[in-house]
Amino acid sequence: MAYQPVKSYEEYLKILDGYRGYKKNMYQTMSLEEKIDFFDGIHTDHVPMFDENGNDTLGTLWDYGEITKEFIGHPDMFSLKDISKFLEMLDDDCYQPSFMDDTIKVIRSIIRFFEKEGAVFFLTHLSDVPERGKQYGFCDSLGYLIADDVVFPCLREAILEVDPATREQIRKIINGEIEGVPSLKKYAEGRELERIRELESLV
């Protein structure tokens, strides 16, 4: 399960005490599950990036960057089910939008690796997106897939295979019929808008 963000500075300091001995590149000894946990921990402050003086002396931020590059560059390390783990991390209120961008890039990379099978899994597991992450989970992540020249054909094929309820959910996302989620067409133009209209014709 994804972490809930740390709410108080006092809680952060308690977590920080457990990372006093952390050394740069310790991620290299972690299992995949530990890396996924660390990745989400950075987003939610369960893995501290800075000491109590605001200094990046722990090495955790460096390791987060290395883990992110590894996740995106080596999607073969994941199973299809791991897509859900990253969907569960999405949070529209995350204080650092680039963290959510990293998460969506990991999702896209896994889907790209598994091709149509990955796209089908993604579409049929949109229910794994938490209420707090609807913008990133429904709008932004789907937009990334539509814009990707490798993934889009897989997405198009996948839509033809999913059940009617899933296609209806996609139609609502495209048209902005889910509360708090803008239409995919709102800011799209050119080729991306053409692709969105193509998918709309399939659902």
mmCIF file of C-alpha atoms in Angstrom:
data_model
loop_
_atom_site.group_PDB
_atom_site.id
_atom_site.type_symbol
_atom_site.label_atom_id
_atom_site.label_comp_id
_atom_site.label_asym_id
_atom_site.label_seq_id
_atom_site.Cartn_x
_atom_site.Cartn_y
_atom_site.Cartn_z
ATOM 1 C CA MET A 1 0.000 0.000 0.000
ATOM 2 C CA ALA A 2 1.100 3.535 -0.699
ATOM 3 C CA TYR A 3 2.001 5.765 2.231
ATOM 4 C CA GLN A 4 -0.123 8.592 3.518
ATOM 5 C CA PRO A 5 1.966 11.791 3.579
ATOM 6 C CA VAL A 6 3.657 12.719 6.850
ATOM 7 C CA LYS A 7 1.585 15.500 8.398
ATOM 8 C CA SER A 8 3.769 17.006 11.117
ATOM 9 C CA TYR A 9 7.355 18.149 11.544
ATOM 10 C CA GLU A 10 7.570 16.183 14.785
ATOM 11 C CA GLU A 11 6.721 12.972 12.945
ATOM 12 C CA TYR A 12 9.295 13.855 10.286
ATOM 13 C CA LEU A 13 12.011 14.268 12.930
ATOM 14 C CA LYS A 14 11.211 10.846 14.376
ATOM 15 C CA ILE A 15 11.545 9.308 10.932
ATOM 16 C CA LEU A 16 14.763 11.261 10.358
ATOM 17 C CA ASP A 17 16.371 9.618 13.400
ATOM 18 C CA GLY A 18 16.093 6.260 11.661
ATOM 19 C CA TYR A 19 18.071 7.547 8.670
ATOM 20 C CA ARG A 20 21.054 9.067 10.494
ATOM 21 C CA GLY A 21 23.270 6.227 9.319
ATOM 22 C CA TYR A 22 22.002 6.137 5.746
ATOM 23 C CA LYS A 23 24.720 6.267 3.112
ATOM 24 C CA LYS A 24 24.550 7.242 -0.541
ATOM 25 C CA ASN A 25 24.082 4.251 -2.899
ATOM 26 C CA MET A 26 22.561 2.014 -0.236
ATOM 27 C CA TYR A 27 19.716 1.498 -2.698
ATOM 28 C CA GLN A 28 21.984 -0.954 -4.510
ATOM 29 C CA THR A 29 21.458 -3.513 -1.738
ATOM 30 C CA MET A 30 17.654 -3.163 -1.715
ATOM 31 C CA SER A 31 15.174 -5.668 -3.088
ATOM 32 C CA LEU A 32 12.679 -4.475 -5.693
ATOM 33 C CA GLU A 33 9.944 -4.168 -3.069
ATOM 34 C CA GLU A 34 12.247 -2.115 -0.862
ATOM 35 C CA LYS A 35 13.056 0.188 -3.791
ATOM 36 C CA ILE A 36 9.344 0.677 -4.544
ATOM 37 C CA ASP A 37 8.755 1.441 -0.852
ATOM 38 C CA PHE A 38 11.676 3.892 -0.842
ATOM 39 C CA PHE A 39 10.403 5.560 -4.023
ATOM 40 C CA ASP A 40 7.003 6.223 -2.479
ATOM 41 C CA GLY A 41 8.600 7.105 0.848
ATOM 42 C CA ILE A 42 10.444 10.020 -0.729
ATOM 43 C CA HIS A 43 7.172 11.372 -2.136
ATOM 44 C CA THR A 44 5.482 11.265 1.263
ATOM 45 C CA ASP A 45 8.383 12.118 3.607
ATOM 46 C CA HIS A 46 8.510 8.606 5.050
ATOM 47 C CA VAL A 47 12.022 8.628 3.617
ATOM 48 C CA PRO A 48 13.531 12.007 4.580
ATOM 49 C CA MET A 49 15.395 13.960 1.936
ATOM 50 C CA PHE A 50 16.812 16.645 4.238
ATOM 51 C CA ASP A 51 18.141 16.867 7.767
ATOM 52 C CA GLU A 52 16.619 19.159 10.395
ATOM 53 C CA ASN A 53 18.630 22.072 8.990
ATOM 54 C CA GLY A 54 17.315 21.583 5.466
ATOM 55 C CA ASN A 55 20.575 20.146 4.136
ATOM 56 C CA ASP A 56 20.750 17.268 1.663
ATOM 57 C CA THR A 57 23.310 15.273 3.624
ATOM 58 C CA LEU A 58 21.544 11.912 3.881
ATOM 59 C CA GLY A 59 22.115 10.588 0.371
ATOM 60 C CA THR A 60 18.469 9.613 0.061
ATOM 61 C CA LEU A 61 17.651 12.172 -2.616
ATOM 62 C CA TRP A 62 20.541 10.914 -4.729
ATOM 63 C CA ASP A 63 19.356 7.347 -4.321
ATOM 64 C CA TYR A 64 15.812 8.361 -5.234
ATOM 65 C CA GLY A 65 17.132 9.752 -8.520
ATOM 66 C CA GLU A 66 19.064 6.557 -9.218
ATOM 67 C CA ILE A 67 16.067 4.357 -8.400
ATOM 68 C CA THR A 68 13.841 6.461 -10.641
ATOM 69 C CA LYS A 69 16.264 6.100 -13.549
ATOM 70 C CA GLU A 70 16.470 2.361 -12.929
ATOM 71 C CA PHE A 71 12.694 1.971 -12.808
ATOM 72 C CA ILE A 72 12.175 3.879 -16.053
ATOM 73 C CA GLY A 73 15.126 2.321 -17.842
ATOM 74 C CA HIS A 74 14.517 -1.283 -16.797
ATOM 75 C CA PRO A 75 10.779 -1.993 -16.829
ATOM 76 C CA ASP A 76 11.610 -5.678 -17.283
ATOM 77 C CA MET A 77 12.188 -5.840 -13.512
ATOM 78 C CA PHE A 78 8.446 -5.401 -12.946
ATOM 79 C CA SER A 79 5.369 -7.573 -13.302
ATOM 80 C CA LEU A 80 2.064 -6.277 -14.640
ATOM 81 C CA LYS A 81 0.676 -6.146 -11.104
ATOM 82 C CA ASP A 82 3.307 -3.572 -10.172
ATOM 83 C CA ILE A 83 1.440 -1.014 -12.289
ATOM 84 C CA SER A 84 -1.204 -0.942 -9.558
ATOM 85 C CA LYS A 85 1.400 -0.144 -6.900
ATOM 86 C CA PHE A 86 2.395 2.996 -8.754
ATOM 87 C CA LEU A 87 -1.198 3.982 -9.512
ATOM 88 C CA GLU A 88 -1.893 3.837 -5.769
ATOM 89 C CA MET A 89 0.903 6.371 -5.133
ATOM 90 C CA LEU A 90 -0.668 9.153 -7.196
ATOM 91 C CA ASP A 91 -1.646 12.223 -5.217
ATOM 92 C CA ASP A 92 -2.969 15.424 -6.804
ATOM 93 C CA ASP A 93 -1.909 17.381 -3.702
ATOM 94 C CA CYS A 94 1.702 16.181 -3.707
ATOM 95 C CA TYR A 95 3.878 19.160 -2.798
ATOM 96 C CA GLN A 96 6.375 18.279 -5.536
ATOM 97 C CA PRO A 97 4.654 17.702 -8.913
ATOM 98 C CA SER A 98 7.840 16.262 -10.401
ATOM 99 C CA PHE A 99 7.445 13.258 -8.080
ATOM 100 C CA MET A 100 4.098 12.473 -9.660
ATOM 101 C CA ASP A 101 5.628 13.014 -13.087
ATOM 102 C CA ASP A 102 8.282 10.430 -12.182
ATOM 103 C CA THR A 103 5.560 7.998 -11.088
ATOM 104 C CA ILE A 104 3.610 8.374 -14.317
ATOM 105 C CA LYS A 105 6.791 7.863 -16.328
ATOM 106 C CA VAL A 106 7.402 4.591 -14.487
ATOM 107 C CA ILE A 107 3.834 3.473 -15.233
ATOM 108 C CA ARG A 108 4.268 4.370 -18.891
ATOM 109 C CA SER A 109 7.576 2.509 -19.083
ATOM 110 C CA ILE A 110 6.054 -0.688 -17.681
ATOM 111 C CA ILE A 111 3.125 -0.440 -20.101
ATOM 112 C CA ARG A 112 5.511 0.155 -22.987
ATOM 113 C CA PHE A 113 7.436 -2.992 -22.029
ATOM 114 C CA PHE A 114 4.336 -5.210 -21.796
ATOM 115 C CA GLU A 115 2.739 -3.567 -24.864
ATOM 116 C CA LYS A 116 -0.972 -4.319 -25.351
ATOM 117 C CA GLU A 117 -1.089 -6.530 -22.265
ATOM 118 C CA GLY A 118 0.236 -3.620 -20.230
ATOM 119 C CA ALA A 119 -2.303 -1.218 -21.693
ATOM 120 C CA VAL A 120 -5.166 -3.615 -20.966
ATOM 121 C CA PHE A 121 -3.990 -4.016 -17.373
ATOM 122 C CA PHE A 122 -3.723 -0.260 -16.924
ATOM 123 C CA LEU A 123 -7.201 0.438 -18.304
ATOM 124 C CA THR A 124 -8.850 -2.319 -16.296
ATOM 125 C CA HIS A 125 -7.142 -1.219 -13.077
ATOM 126 C CA LEU A 126 -7.961 2.471 -13.139
ATOM 127 C CA SER A 127 -10.027 1.652 -10.048
ATOM 128 C CA ASP A 128 -6.696 1.388 -8.210
ATOM 129 C CA VAL A 129 -6.241 5.148 -8.581
ATOM 130 C CA PRO A 130 -7.011 6.674 -5.159
ATOM 131 C CA GLU A 131 -9.589 9.427 -4.785
ATOM 132 C CA ARG A 132 -6.765 11.835 -3.971
ATOM 133 C CA GLY A 133 -5.007 11.051 -7.281
ATOM 134 C CA LYS A 134 -7.746 11.269 -9.909
ATOM 135 C CA GLN A 135 -6.168 14.093 -11.897
ATOM 136 C CA TYR A 136 -2.826 12.318 -12.250
ATOM 137 C CA GLY A 137 -4.312 8.837 -12.459
ATOM 138 C CA PHE A 138 -7.083 9.442 -14.966
ATOM 139 C CA CYS A 139 -6.103 12.511 -16.961
ATOM 140 C CA ASP A 140 -2.326 12.902 -16.859
ATOM 141 C CA SER A 141 -1.333 9.234 -17.046
ATOM 142 C CA LEU A 142 -3.715 8.562 -19.934
ATOM 143 C CA GLY A 143 -2.454 11.700 -21.660
ATOM 144 C CA TYR A 144 1.134 10.406 -21.394
ATOM 145 C CA LEU A 145 0.108 7.155 -23.069
ATOM 146 C CA ILE A 146 -1.766 8.916 -25.858
ATOM 147 C CA ALA A 147 1.236 11.128 -26.633
ATOM 148 C CA ASP A 148 3.643 8.171 -26.724
ATOM 149 C CA ASP A 149 4.210 6.882 -30.264
ATOM 150 C CA VAL A 150 5.087 3.398 -28.988
ATOM 151 C CA VAL A 151 2.258 3.024 -26.486
ATOM 152 C CA PHE A 152 -0.607 4.628 -28.404
ATOM 153 C CA PRO A 153 -1.145 1.731 -30.849
ATOM 154 C CA CYS A 154 -1.203 -0.654 -27.860
ATOM 155 C CA LEU A 155 -3.714 1.592 -26.121
ATOM 156 C CA ARG A 156 -5.934 1.637 -29.187
ATOM 157 C CA GLU A 157 -5.901 -2.165 -29.372
ATOM 158 C CA ALA A 158 -6.483 -2.490 -25.633
ATOM 159 C CA ILE A 159 -9.626 -0.366 -25.708
ATOM 160 C CA LEU A 160 -11.167 -2.844 -28.135
ATOM 161 C CA GLU A 161 -10.575 -5.673 -25.645
ATOM 162 C CA VAL A 162 -11.753 -4.167 -22.351
ATOM 163 C CA ASP A 163 -15.294 -4.573 -21.067
ATOM 164 C CA PRO A 164 -18.068 -2.006 -21.694
ATOM 165 C CA ALA A 165 -17.832 -0.579 -18.174
ATOM 166 C CA THR A 166 -14.139 0.212 -18.664
ATOM 167 C CA ARG A 167 -14.806 1.787 -22.051
ATOM 168 C CA GLU A 168 -17.499 3.946 -20.456
ATOM 169 C CA GLN A 169 -15.021 5.093 -17.811
ATOM 170 C CA ILE A 170 -12.555 6.028 -20.557
ATOM 171 C CA ARG A 171 -15.268 7.950 -22.377
ATOM 172 C CA LYS A 172 -16.006 9.923 -19.202
ATOM 173 C CA ILE A 173 -12.311 10.698 -18.718
ATOM 174 C CA ILE A 174 -11.989 11.893 -22.306
ATOM 175 C CA ASN A 175 -14.998 14.189 -21.934
ATOM 176 C CA GLY A 176 -14.307 15.475 -18.421
ATOM 177 C CA GLU A 177 -17.354 13.816 -16.884
ATOM 178 C CA ILE A 178 -15.551 12.755 -13.695
ATOM 179 C CA GLU A 179 -15.713 15.330 -10.923
ATOM 180 C CA GLY A 180 -12.414 17.104 -10.384
ATOM 181 C CA VAL A 181 -10.840 15.749 -13.571
ATOM 182 C CA PRO A 182 -10.601 18.001 -16.645
ATOM 183 C CA SER A 183 -11.391 16.678 -20.106
ATOM 184 C CA LEU A 184 -8.454 15.158 -21.951
ATOM 185 C CA LYS A 185 -9.402 17.421 -24.847
ATOM 186 C CA LYS A 186 -9.131 20.627 -22.800
ATOM 187 C CA TYR A 187 -5.465 21.335 -23.502
ATOM 188 C CA ALA A 188 -4.814 18.887 -26.336
ATOM 189 C CA GLU A 189 -4.064 20.012 -29.861
ATOM 190 C CA GLY A 190 -2.649 18.710 -33.115
ATOM 191 C CA ARG A 191 -1.802 15.027 -33.287
ATOM 192 C CA GLU A 192 -2.618 14.429 -29.627
ATOM 193 C CA LEU A 193 -6.144 15.790 -30.092
ATOM 194 C CA GLU A 194 -6.586 13.627 -33.182
ATOM 195 C CA ARG A 195 -5.569 10.570 -31.176
ATOM 196 C CA ILE A 196 -7.989 11.434 -28.374
ATOM 197 C CA ARG A 197 -10.815 11.733 -30.898
ATOM 198 C CA GLU A 198 -9.793 8.387 -32.372
ATOM 199 C CA LEU A 199 -10.057 6.744 -28.971
ATOM 200 C CA GLU A 200 -13.353 8.483 -28.371
ATOM 201 C CA SER A 201 -14.725 6.865 -31.508
ATOM 202 C CA LEU A 202 -13.760 3.439 -30.114
ATOM 203 C CA VAL A 203 -15.471 3.796 -26.754
#
